[in-house]
Amino acid sequence: MNADWEQRIVDAYASIDSYEEQEFRAVIDKLVAELPDGSPVGIFERGGALDSTGHSDLAVPLYKEALEREVPGIRRRRAVIQMASSLRNLGRSDESVELLTAELDAGHDELDDAVRAFLALALTDVGREREAVSLALGALAPHLPRYQRSLGNYARLLLVEEGGS
């Protein structure tokens, strides 16, 4: 992989709406074919292409394999987020919650709020709405031009009130 290859992957996803499903997957497959056989990056990108074209059921095993093969860099975290989202879409929200809860403590980067957002969705699906709202508000608060402190406090209070404290 090099910067040119990375840019072509980015460009392909940026233009996904200009392709039919199979055509888009073929574009990704062609790019992946440039990688060594069994590349965890290639496996991840194939999973993403399936996921992005409505085939979560086929994407999950690829994400799992990419993670098992130690997909490097930011793609590791993206694989966790995308697999958790796909699991949720497949009605396996408990698994999604488990993956994303573990991911909250797995490191910090520009995807922290994405982890929280997808975890909030999964929490809602398993009946933990107050926790979901708290998580979403806590993720949103730092991005506001004002009211960060107040919103952060309200987010924490949702959990305190839930626990009866």
PDB file of C-alpha atoms in Angstrom:
ATOM      1  CA  MET A   1       0.000   0.000   0.000  1.00  0.00           C
ATOM      2  CA  ASN A   2       1.094   3.495  -0.709  1.00  0.00           C
ATOM      3  CA  ALA A   3      -0.384   6.972  -0.668  1.00  0.00           C
ATOM      4  CA  ASP A   4      -1.694   6.570  -4.217  1.00  0.00           C
ATOM      5  CA  TRP A   5      -3.500   3.346  -3.351  1.00  0.00           C
ATOM      6  CA  GLU A   6      -4.936   4.877  -0.192  1.00  0.00           C
ATOM      7  CA  GLN A   7      -6.197   7.871  -2.178  1.00  0.00           C
ATOM      8  CA  ARG A   8      -7.842   5.600  -4.739  1.00  0.00           C
ATOM      9  CA  ILE A   9      -9.702   3.760  -1.950  1.00  0.00           C
ATOM     10  CA  VAL A  10     -10.827   7.092  -0.485  1.00  0.00           C
ATOM     11  CA  ASP A  11     -11.913   8.276  -3.928  1.00  0.00           C
ATOM     12  CA  ALA A  12     -13.851   5.063  -4.573  1.00  0.00           C
ATOM     13  CA  TYR A  13     -15.840   5.457  -1.364  1.00  0.00           C
ATOM     14  CA  ALA A  14     -16.381   9.157  -2.062  1.00  0.00           C
ATOM     15  CA  SER A  15     -17.993   8.242  -5.378  1.00  0.00           C
ATOM     16  CA  ILE A  16     -19.953   5.183  -4.173  1.00  0.00           C
ATOM     17  CA  ASP A  17     -23.283   6.728  -5.146  1.00  0.00           C
ATOM     18  CA  SER A  18     -22.245   6.860  -8.798  1.00  0.00           C
ATOM     19  CA  TYR A  19     -21.952   3.050  -8.955  1.00  0.00           C
ATOM     20  CA  GLU A  20     -24.360   0.159  -8.918  1.00  0.00           C
ATOM     21  CA  GLU A  21     -23.726  -2.223  -6.000  1.00  0.00           C
ATOM     22  CA  GLN A  22     -21.836  -4.863  -7.972  1.00  0.00           C
ATOM     23  CA  GLU A  23     -19.903  -2.244  -9.891  1.00  0.00           C
ATOM     24  CA  PHE A  24     -18.722  -0.598  -6.680  1.00  0.00           C
ATOM     25  CA  ARG A  25     -17.659  -3.917  -5.198  1.00  0.00           C
ATOM     26  CA  ALA A  26     -15.753  -4.648  -8.411  1.00  0.00           C
ATOM     27  CA  VAL A  27     -13.887  -1.336  -8.061  1.00  0.00           C
ATOM     28  CA  ILE A  28     -12.871  -2.262  -4.511  1.00  0.00           C
ATOM     29  CA  ASP A  29     -11.985  -5.820  -5.548  1.00  0.00           C
ATOM     30  CA  LYS A  30      -9.719  -4.439  -8.273  1.00  0.00           C
ATOM     31  CA  LEU A  31      -7.919  -2.242  -5.744  1.00  0.00           C
ATOM     32  CA  VAL A  32      -7.656  -5.098  -3.243  1.00  0.00           C
ATOM     33  CA  ALA A  33      -6.159  -7.302  -5.962  1.00  0.00           C
ATOM     34  CA  GLU A  34      -3.133  -5.004  -5.888  1.00  0.00           C
ATOM     35  CA  LEU A  35      -2.414  -6.104  -2.307  1.00  0.00           C
ATOM     36  CA  PRO A  36      -0.748  -9.357  -1.266  1.00  0.00           C
ATOM     37  CA  ASP A  37      -3.078 -12.353  -0.982  1.00  0.00           C
ATOM     38  CA  GLY A  38      -4.647 -12.569   2.462  1.00  0.00           C
ATOM     39  CA  SER A  39      -3.853  -8.962   3.293  1.00  0.00           C
ATOM     40  CA  PRO A  40      -5.914  -7.916   6.329  1.00  0.00           C
ATOM     41  CA  VAL A  41      -6.325  -4.491   4.700  1.00  0.00           C
ATOM     42  CA  GLY A  42      -7.805  -6.129   1.625  1.00  0.00           C
ATOM     43  CA  ILE A  43     -10.103  -8.297   3.718  1.00  0.00           C
ATOM     44  CA  PHE A  44     -11.265  -5.234   5.637  1.00  0.00           C
ATOM     45  CA  GLU A  45     -11.882  -3.233   2.448  1.00  0.00           C
ATOM     46  CA  ARG A  46     -13.882  -6.078   0.912  1.00  0.00           C
ATOM     47  CA  GLY A  47     -15.964  -6.207   4.085  1.00  0.00           C
ATOM     48  CA  GLY A  48     -16.509  -2.466   3.892  1.00  0.00           C
ATOM     49  CA  ALA A  49     -17.622  -2.687   0.280  1.00  0.00           C
ATOM     50  CA  LEU A  50     -20.145  -5.400   1.123  1.00  0.00           C
ATOM     51  CA  ASP A  51     -21.339  -3.460   4.158  1.00  0.00           C
ATOM     52  CA  SER A  52     -21.680  -0.236   2.194  1.00  0.00           C
ATOM     53  CA  THR A  53     -23.840  -1.994  -0.380  1.00  0.00           C
ATOM     54  CA  GLY A  54     -26.254  -3.482   2.138  1.00  0.00           C
ATOM     55  CA  HIS A  55     -24.680  -6.856   2.854  1.00  0.00           C
ATOM     56  CA  SER A  56     -23.914  -6.673   6.572  1.00  0.00           C
ATOM     57  CA  ASP A  57     -24.316 -10.426   6.874  1.00  0.00           C
ATOM     58  CA  LEU A  58     -21.427 -10.997   4.461  1.00  0.00           C
ATOM     59  CA  ALA A  59     -19.318  -8.174   5.888  1.00  0.00           C
ATOM     60  CA  VAL A  60     -19.191  -9.391   9.503  1.00  0.00           C
ATOM     61  CA  PRO A  61     -17.059 -12.495   8.803  1.00  0.00           C
ATOM     62  CA  LEU A  62     -14.627 -10.373   6.772  1.00  0.00           C
ATOM     63  CA  TYR A  63     -14.296  -7.782   9.537  1.00  0.00           C
ATOM     64  CA  LYS A  64     -13.713 -10.579  12.026  1.00  0.00           C
ATOM     65  CA  GLU A  65     -11.038 -12.110   9.806  1.00  0.00           C
ATOM     66  CA  ALA A  66      -9.352  -8.737   9.254  1.00  0.00           C
ATOM     67  CA  LEU A  67      -9.211  -8.233  13.021  1.00  0.00           C
ATOM     68  CA  GLU A  68      -7.886 -11.748  13.588  1.00  0.00           C
ATOM     69  CA  ARG A  69      -5.164 -11.040  11.020  1.00  0.00           C
ATOM     70  CA  GLU A  70      -4.382  -7.800  12.879  1.00  0.00           C
ATOM     71  CA  VAL A  71      -5.458  -5.222  10.348  1.00  0.00           C
ATOM     72  CA  PRO A  72      -3.112  -2.297  11.041  1.00  0.00           C
ATOM     73  CA  GLY A  73      -3.536   1.302  12.048  1.00  0.00           C
ATOM     74  CA  ILE A  74      -6.824   3.154  12.089  1.00  0.00           C
ATOM     75  CA  ARG A  75      -8.412   0.358  10.072  1.00  0.00           C
ATOM     76  CA  ARG A  76      -8.383  -1.839  13.180  1.00  0.00           C
ATOM     77  CA  ARG A  77     -10.668   0.564  14.965  1.00  0.00           C
ATOM     78  CA  ARG A  78     -12.778   1.101  11.867  1.00  0.00           C
ATOM     79  CA  ALA A  79     -13.183  -2.676  11.574  1.00  0.00           C
ATOM     80  CA  VAL A  80     -14.482  -2.855  15.148  1.00  0.00           C
ATOM     81  CA  ILE A  81     -16.914   0.032  14.602  1.00  0.00           C
ATOM     82  CA  GLN A  82     -18.149  -1.299  11.283  1.00  0.00           C
ATOM     83  CA  MET A  83     -18.495  -4.871  12.541  1.00  0.00           C
ATOM     84  CA  ALA A  84     -20.413  -3.656  15.595  1.00  0.00           C
ATOM     85  CA  SER A  85     -22.717  -1.599  13.382  1.00  0.00           C
ATOM     86  CA  SER A  86     -23.295  -4.583  11.108  1.00  0.00           C
ATOM     87  CA  LEU A  87     -24.009  -6.836  14.080  1.00  0.00           C
ATOM     88  CA  ARG A  88     -26.555  -4.312  15.274  1.00  0.00           C
ATOM     89  CA  ASN A  89     -28.160  -4.251  11.821  1.00  0.00           C
ATOM     90  CA  LEU A  90     -28.391  -8.042  11.992  1.00  0.00           C
ATOM     91  CA  GLY A  91     -30.260  -7.908  15.324  1.00  0.00           C
ATOM     92  CA  ARG A  92     -27.193  -8.792  17.393  1.00  0.00           C
ATOM     93  CA  SER A  93     -27.084  -5.591  19.411  1.00  0.00           C
ATOM     94  CA  ASP A  94     -25.784  -7.272  22.575  1.00  0.00           C
ATOM     95  CA  GLU A  95     -22.636  -8.245  20.674  1.00  0.00           C
ATOM     96  CA  SER A  96     -22.388  -4.730  19.299  1.00  0.00           C
ATOM     97  CA  VAL A  97     -22.575  -3.250  22.798  1.00  0.00           C
ATOM     98  CA  GLU A  98     -19.889  -5.659  24.005  1.00  0.00           C
ATOM     99  CA  LEU A  99     -17.487  -4.811  21.166  1.00  0.00           C
ATOM    100  CA  LEU A 100     -17.954  -1.063  21.386  1.00  0.00           C
ATOM    101  CA  THR A 101     -17.810  -0.925  25.181  1.00  0.00           C
ATOM    102  CA  ALA A 102     -14.430  -2.658  25.027  1.00  0.00           C
ATOM    103  CA  GLU A 103     -13.366  -0.280  22.261  1.00  0.00           C
ATOM    104  CA  LEU A 104     -14.012   2.765  24.467  1.00  0.00           C
ATOM    105  CA  ASP A 105     -10.945   1.798  26.484  1.00  0.00           C
ATOM    106  CA  ALA A 106      -8.828   0.505  23.592  1.00  0.00           C
ATOM    107  CA  GLY A 107      -7.149   3.815  22.842  1.00  0.00           C
ATOM    108  CA  HIS A 108      -8.068   7.289  21.797  1.00  0.00           C
ATOM    109  CA  ASP A 109      -8.052   8.860  18.364  1.00  0.00           C
ATOM    110  CA  GLU A 110     -10.277  10.720  15.929  1.00  0.00           C
ATOM    111  CA  LEU A 111     -12.776   7.826  15.977  1.00  0.00           C
ATOM    112  CA  ASP A 112     -13.645   8.121  19.687  1.00  0.00           C
ATOM    113  CA  ASP A 113     -16.918   9.898  18.985  1.00  0.00           C
ATOM    114  CA  ALA A 114     -17.804   7.400  16.256  1.00  0.00           C
ATOM    115  CA  VAL A 115     -17.376   4.602  18.805  1.00  0.00           C
ATOM    116  CA  ARG A 116     -19.660   6.474  21.204  1.00  0.00           C
ATOM    117  CA  ALA A 117     -22.264   7.203  18.515  1.00  0.00           C
ATOM    118  CA  PHE A 118     -22.540   3.595  17.385  1.00  0.00           C
ATOM    119  CA  LEU A 119     -22.522   2.405  20.978  1.00  0.00           C
ATOM    120  CA  ALA A 120     -25.404   4.795  21.716  1.00  0.00           C
ATOM    121  CA  LEU A 121     -27.406   3.222  18.886  1.00  0.00           C
ATOM    122  CA  ALA A 122     -26.703  -0.282  20.147  1.00  0.00           C
ATOM    123  CA  LEU A 123     -27.534   0.678  23.741  1.00  0.00           C
ATOM    124  CA  THR A 124     -30.892   1.973  22.563  1.00  0.00           C
ATOM    125  CA  ASP A 125     -31.594  -1.357  20.907  1.00  0.00           C
ATOM    126  CA  VAL A 126     -30.940  -3.252  24.142  1.00  0.00           C
ATOM    127  CA  GLY A 127     -33.177  -0.999  26.257  1.00  0.00           C
ATOM    128  CA  ARG A 128     -30.487   1.188  27.809  1.00  0.00           C
ATOM    129  CA  GLU A 129     -31.780   4.489  26.438  1.00  0.00           C
ATOM    130  CA  ARG A 130     -30.652   6.766  29.288  1.00  0.00           C
ATOM    131  CA  GLU A 131     -27.115   5.446  28.989  1.00  0.00           C
ATOM    132  CA  ALA A 132     -27.296   5.942  25.213  1.00  0.00           C
ATOM    133  CA  VAL A 133     -28.418   9.563  25.541  1.00  0.00           C
ATOM    134  CA  SER A 134     -25.757  10.209  28.170  1.00  0.00           C
ATOM    135  CA  LEU A 135     -23.077   8.796  25.902  1.00  0.00           C
ATOM    136  CA  ALA A 136     -24.278  10.771  22.883  1.00  0.00           C
ATOM    137  CA  LEU A 137     -24.502  14.040  24.827  1.00  0.00           C
ATOM    138  CA  GLY A 138     -21.087  13.456  26.359  1.00  0.00           C
ATOM    139  CA  ALA A 139     -19.621  12.973  22.879  1.00  0.00           C
ATOM    140  CA  LEU A 140     -21.391  16.045  21.536  1.00  0.00           C
ATOM    141  CA  ALA A 141     -20.549  18.439  24.375  1.00  0.00           C
ATOM    142  CA  PRO A 142     -16.896  19.131  23.463  1.00  0.00           C
ATOM    143  CA  HIS A 143     -17.918  20.140  19.933  1.00  0.00           C
ATOM    144  CA  LEU A 144     -20.326  22.881  20.990  1.00  0.00           C
ATOM    145  CA  PRO A 145     -19.267  26.531  20.938  1.00  0.00           C
ATOM    146  CA  ARG A 146     -20.941  27.019  24.344  1.00  0.00           C
ATOM    147  CA  TYR A 147     -22.575  24.941  27.075  1.00  0.00           C
ATOM    148  CA  GLN A 148     -19.928  22.194  27.071  1.00  0.00           C
ATOM    149  CA  ARG A 149     -19.737  22.081  30.851  1.00  0.00           C
ATOM    150  CA  SER A 150     -23.507  22.106  31.366  1.00  0.00           C
ATOM    151  CA  LEU A 151     -24.190  19.478  28.749  1.00  0.00           C
ATOM    152  CA  GLY A 152     -21.402  17.263  30.090  1.00  0.00           C
ATOM    153  CA  ASN A 153     -22.871  17.525  33.586  1.00  0.00           C
ATOM    154  CA  TYR A 154     -26.374  16.714  32.337  1.00  0.00           C
ATOM    155  CA  ALA A 155     -24.982  13.688  30.508  1.00  0.00           C
ATOM    156  CA  ARG A 156     -23.411  12.413  33.731  1.00  0.00           C
ATOM    157  CA  LEU A 157     -26.594  13.101  35.719  1.00  0.00           C
ATOM    158  CA  LEU A 158     -28.590  10.867  33.389  1.00  0.00           C
ATOM    159  CA  LEU A 159     -26.524   7.942  34.616  1.00  0.00           C
ATOM    160  CA  VAL A 160     -26.658   8.994  38.268  1.00  0.00           C
ATOM    161  CA  GLU A 161     -30.448   9.280  38.136  1.00  0.00           C
ATOM    162  CA  GLU A 162     -30.680   5.938  36.367  1.00  0.00           C
ATOM    163  CA  GLY A 163     -28.768   4.230  39.168  1.00  0.00           C
ATOM    164  CA  GLY A 164     -30.945   5.837  41.819  1.00  0.00           C
ATOM    165  CA  SER A 165     -28.106   7.825  43.401  1.00  0.00           C
TER     166      SER A 165
END
